[in-house]
CSV table of C-alpha atoms in Angstrom, one decimal:
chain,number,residue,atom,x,y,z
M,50,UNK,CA,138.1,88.1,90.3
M,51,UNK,CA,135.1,89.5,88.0
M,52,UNK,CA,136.0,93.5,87.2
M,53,UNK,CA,133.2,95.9,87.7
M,54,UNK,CA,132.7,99.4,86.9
M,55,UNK,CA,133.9,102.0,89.9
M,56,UNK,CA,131.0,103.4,92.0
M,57,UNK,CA,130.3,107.2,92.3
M,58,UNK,CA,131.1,106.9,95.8
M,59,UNK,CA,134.2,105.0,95.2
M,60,UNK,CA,135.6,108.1,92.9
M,61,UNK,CA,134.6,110.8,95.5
M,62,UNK,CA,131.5,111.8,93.5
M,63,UNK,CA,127.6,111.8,94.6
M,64,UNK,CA,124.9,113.4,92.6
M,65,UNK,CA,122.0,115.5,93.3
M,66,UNK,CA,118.5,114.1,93.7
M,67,UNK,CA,116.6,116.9,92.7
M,68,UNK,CA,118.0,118.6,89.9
M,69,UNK,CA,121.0,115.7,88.3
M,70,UNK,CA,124.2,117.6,89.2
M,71,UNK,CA,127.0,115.6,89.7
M,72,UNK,CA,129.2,117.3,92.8
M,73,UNK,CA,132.4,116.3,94.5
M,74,UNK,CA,131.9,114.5,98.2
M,75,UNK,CA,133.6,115.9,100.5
M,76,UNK,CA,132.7,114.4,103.2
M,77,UNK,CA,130.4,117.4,104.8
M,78,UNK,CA,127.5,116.3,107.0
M,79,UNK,CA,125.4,119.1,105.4
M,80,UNK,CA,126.4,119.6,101.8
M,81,UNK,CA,124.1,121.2,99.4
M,82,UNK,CA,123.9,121.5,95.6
M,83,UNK,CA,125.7,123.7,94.2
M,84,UNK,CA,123.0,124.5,91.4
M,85,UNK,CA,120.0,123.8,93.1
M,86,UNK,CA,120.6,124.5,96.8
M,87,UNK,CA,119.5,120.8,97.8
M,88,UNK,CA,120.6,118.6,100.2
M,89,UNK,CA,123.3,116.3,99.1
M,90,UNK,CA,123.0,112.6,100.5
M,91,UNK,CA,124.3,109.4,99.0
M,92,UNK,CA,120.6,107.8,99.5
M,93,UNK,CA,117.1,109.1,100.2
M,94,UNK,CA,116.2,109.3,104.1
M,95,UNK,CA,113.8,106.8,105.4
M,96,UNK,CA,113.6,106.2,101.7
M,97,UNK,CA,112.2,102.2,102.2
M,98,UNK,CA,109.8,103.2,105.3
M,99,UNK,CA,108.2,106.1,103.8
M,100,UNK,CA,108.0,104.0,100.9
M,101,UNK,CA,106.2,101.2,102.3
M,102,UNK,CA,103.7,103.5,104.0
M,103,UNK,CA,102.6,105.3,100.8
M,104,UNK,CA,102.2,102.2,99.1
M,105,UNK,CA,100.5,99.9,101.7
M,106,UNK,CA,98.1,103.2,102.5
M,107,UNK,CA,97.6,103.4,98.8
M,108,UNK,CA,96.5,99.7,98.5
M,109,UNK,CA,94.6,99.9,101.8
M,110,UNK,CA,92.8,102.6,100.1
M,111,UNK,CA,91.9,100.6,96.5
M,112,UNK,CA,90.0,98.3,98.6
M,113,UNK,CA,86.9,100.6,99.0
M,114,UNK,CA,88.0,102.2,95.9
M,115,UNK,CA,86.6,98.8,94.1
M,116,UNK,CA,83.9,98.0,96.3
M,117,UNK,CA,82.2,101.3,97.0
M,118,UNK,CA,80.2,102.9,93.8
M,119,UNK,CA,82.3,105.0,91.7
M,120,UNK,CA,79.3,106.8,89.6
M,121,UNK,CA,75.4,106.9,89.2
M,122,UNK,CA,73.9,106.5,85.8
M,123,UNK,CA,70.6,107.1,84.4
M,124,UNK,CA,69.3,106.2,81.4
M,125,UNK,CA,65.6,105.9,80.5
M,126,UNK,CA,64.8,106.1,84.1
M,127,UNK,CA,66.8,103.2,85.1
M,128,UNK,CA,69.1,104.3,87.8
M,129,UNK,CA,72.5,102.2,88.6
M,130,UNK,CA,75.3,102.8,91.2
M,131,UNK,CA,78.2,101.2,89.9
M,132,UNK,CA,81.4,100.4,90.9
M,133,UNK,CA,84.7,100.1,88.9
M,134,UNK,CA,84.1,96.6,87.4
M,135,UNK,CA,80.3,97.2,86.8
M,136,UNK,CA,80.9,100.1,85.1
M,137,UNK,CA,83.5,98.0,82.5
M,138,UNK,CA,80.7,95.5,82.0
M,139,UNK,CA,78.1,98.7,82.0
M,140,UNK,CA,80.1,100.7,79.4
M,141,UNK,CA,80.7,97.2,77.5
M,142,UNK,CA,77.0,96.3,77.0
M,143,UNK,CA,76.2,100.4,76.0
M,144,UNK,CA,78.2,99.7,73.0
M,145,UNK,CA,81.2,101.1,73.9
M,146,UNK,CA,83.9,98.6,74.0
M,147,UNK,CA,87.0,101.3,73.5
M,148,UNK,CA,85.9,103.0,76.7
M,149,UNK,CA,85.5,100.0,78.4
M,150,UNK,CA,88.9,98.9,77.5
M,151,UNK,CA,90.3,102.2,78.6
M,152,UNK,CA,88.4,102.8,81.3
M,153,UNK,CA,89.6,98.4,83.4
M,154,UNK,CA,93.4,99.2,81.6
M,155,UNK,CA,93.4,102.9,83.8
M,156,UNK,CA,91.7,101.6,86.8
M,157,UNK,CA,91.9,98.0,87.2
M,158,UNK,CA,95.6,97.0,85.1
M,159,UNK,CA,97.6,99.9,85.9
M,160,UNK,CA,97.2,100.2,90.0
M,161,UNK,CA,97.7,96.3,90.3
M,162,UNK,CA,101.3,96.7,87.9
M,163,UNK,CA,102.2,99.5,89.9
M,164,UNK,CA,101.5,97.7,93.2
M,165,UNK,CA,103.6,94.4,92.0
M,166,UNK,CA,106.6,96.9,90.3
M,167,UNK,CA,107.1,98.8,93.6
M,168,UNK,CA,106.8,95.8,96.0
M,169,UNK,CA,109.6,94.1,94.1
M,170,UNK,CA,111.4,96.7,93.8
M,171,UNK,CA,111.3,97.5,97.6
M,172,UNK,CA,111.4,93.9,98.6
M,173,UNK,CA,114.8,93.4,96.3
M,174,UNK,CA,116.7,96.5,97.3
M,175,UNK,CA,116.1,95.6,100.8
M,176,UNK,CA,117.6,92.4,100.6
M,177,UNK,CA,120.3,93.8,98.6
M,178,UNK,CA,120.0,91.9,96.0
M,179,UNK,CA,122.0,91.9,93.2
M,180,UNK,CA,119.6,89.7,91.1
M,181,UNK,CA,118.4,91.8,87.8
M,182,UNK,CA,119.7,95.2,88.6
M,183,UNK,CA,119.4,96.5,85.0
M,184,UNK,CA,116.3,95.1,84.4
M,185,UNK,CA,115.1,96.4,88.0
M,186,UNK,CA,115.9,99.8,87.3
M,187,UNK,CA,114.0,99.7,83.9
M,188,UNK,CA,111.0,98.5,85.8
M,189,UNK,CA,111.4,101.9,88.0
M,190,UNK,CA,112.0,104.1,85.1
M,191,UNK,CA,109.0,102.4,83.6
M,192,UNK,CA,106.5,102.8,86.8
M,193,UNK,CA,107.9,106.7,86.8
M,194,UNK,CA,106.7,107.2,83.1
M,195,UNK,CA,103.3,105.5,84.1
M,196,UNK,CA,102.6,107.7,86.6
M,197,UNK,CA,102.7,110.6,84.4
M,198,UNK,CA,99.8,108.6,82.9
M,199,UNK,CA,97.9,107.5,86.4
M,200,UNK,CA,95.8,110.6,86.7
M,201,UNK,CA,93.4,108.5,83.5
M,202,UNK,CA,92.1,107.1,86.4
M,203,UNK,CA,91.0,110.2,88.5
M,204,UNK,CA,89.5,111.2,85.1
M,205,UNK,CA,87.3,107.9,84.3
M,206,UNK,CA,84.0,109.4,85.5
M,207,UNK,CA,84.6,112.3,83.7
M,208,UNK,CA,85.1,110.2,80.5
M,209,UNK,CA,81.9,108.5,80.9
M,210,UNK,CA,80.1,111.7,80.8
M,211,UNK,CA,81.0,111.7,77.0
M,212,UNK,CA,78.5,108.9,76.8
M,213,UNK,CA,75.6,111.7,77.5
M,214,UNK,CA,76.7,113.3,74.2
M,215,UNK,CA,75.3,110.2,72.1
M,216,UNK,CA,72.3,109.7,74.1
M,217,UNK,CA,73.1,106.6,75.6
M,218,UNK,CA,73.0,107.9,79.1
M,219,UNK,CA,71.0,111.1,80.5
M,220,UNK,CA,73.2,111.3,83.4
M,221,UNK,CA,76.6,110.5,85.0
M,222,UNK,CA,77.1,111.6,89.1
M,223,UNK,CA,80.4,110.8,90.6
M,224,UNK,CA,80.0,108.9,94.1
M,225,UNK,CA,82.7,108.1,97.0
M,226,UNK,CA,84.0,105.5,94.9
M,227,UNK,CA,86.1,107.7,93.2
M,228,UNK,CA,87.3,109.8,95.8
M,229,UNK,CA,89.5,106.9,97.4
M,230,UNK,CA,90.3,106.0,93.9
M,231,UNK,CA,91.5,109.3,93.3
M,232,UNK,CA,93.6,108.8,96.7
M,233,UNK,CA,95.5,105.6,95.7
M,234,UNK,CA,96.5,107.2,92.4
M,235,UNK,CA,98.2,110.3,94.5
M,236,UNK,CA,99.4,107.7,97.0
M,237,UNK,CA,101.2,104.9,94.4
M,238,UNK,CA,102.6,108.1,92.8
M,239,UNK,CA,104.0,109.0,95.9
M,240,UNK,CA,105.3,106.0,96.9
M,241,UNK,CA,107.3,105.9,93.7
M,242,UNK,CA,109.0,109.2,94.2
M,243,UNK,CA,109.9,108.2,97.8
M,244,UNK,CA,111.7,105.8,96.1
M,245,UNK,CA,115.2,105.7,96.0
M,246,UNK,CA,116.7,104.2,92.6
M,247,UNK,CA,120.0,104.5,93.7
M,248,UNK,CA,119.4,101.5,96.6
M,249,UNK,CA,118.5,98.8,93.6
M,250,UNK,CA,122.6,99.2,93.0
M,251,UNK,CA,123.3,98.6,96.7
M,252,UNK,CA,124.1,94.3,96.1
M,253,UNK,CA,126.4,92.7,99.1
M,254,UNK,CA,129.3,92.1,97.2
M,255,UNK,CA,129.4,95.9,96.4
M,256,UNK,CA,129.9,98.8,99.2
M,257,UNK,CA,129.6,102.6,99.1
């Protein structure tokens, strides 16, 4: 029989969502934090639903996001409405490959890890697996710290207007494009604060 370590639940103890406390259960159908004065629960409501809608809106929205035009350039009286990819490959031939760089790692690599992390982490917690469950919940804390960084890509057409400071453009105009972009950064972000952490613990062989 393999020993594990006692759950919270196990020792009569539950902890805050909002603020860390740890407080005693006792068992109350409304009990609140003590410091904070929010509702104590041993899991998030609706936790995988809402979860699941934010993040399947989210990708429903990165579709137009990529296809529709982002910004407008003009430079030398050549006008071009490009979307996220062209304006990689756009940046790229201007000569400025570290923008370019920055500009597919924010919008193109970052939404599509985000989107893998949180469907594995939601199609694993509800199965229950026990597969992982350190590394799991590394890959959460690591989607949370990149979303402190996701709001790069609500911000890429305002990086490319640095490229009218060197002349290499006369002018940058955001278009629609970036409006569902900036929608499926909000949403992913979202999605992983619906998330409950808490679940990726919740294996069969374990109860709370």
């Amino acid at each position: 029989m393999s020993s594990r370590l006692p759950r919270a639940s196990e020792l009569g103890l539950i902890g805050c969502h909002v603020c860390g406390l740890v407080c005693r259960d006792n068992d109350l159908d409304e009990a609140a934090c003590p410091r904070c004065g929010s509702p104590l629960h041993r899991r998030k409501h609706a936790s995988y639903i809402r979860t699941w809608a934010l993040l399947i809106a989210a990708f429903l929205l990165y579709i137009p996001a990529n296809l529709l035009p982002i910004m407008r350039t003009v430079s030398v009286g050549d006008v071009d409405d490009n979307t996220i990819l062209s304006g990689v490959i756009e940046l790229w031939v201007k000569g400025s490959p570290d923008l370019a760089v920055i500009v597919f790692t924010a919008s193109i690599v970052v939404p599509m890890l985000k989107f893998f992390a949180m469907t594995t982490l939601l199609v694993s917690a509800h199965r229950r697996s026990g597969w992982a469950q350190r590394q799991r919940a590394k890959l959460y804390r690591l989607v949370e710290l990149i979303g402190y960084w996701s709001m790069l890509d609500v911000f890429v057409v305002a990086l490319l207007t640095a490229l009218v400071q060197f002349g290499l453009l006369s002018l940058v105009e955001p278009l629609p494009g970036v409006v569902f972009f900036g929608l499926t950064v909000v949403l992913t972000m979202l999605a992983s604060m619906s998330f409950d952490p808490r679940l990726i613990w919740d294996s069969r062989d374990t109860h709370d």
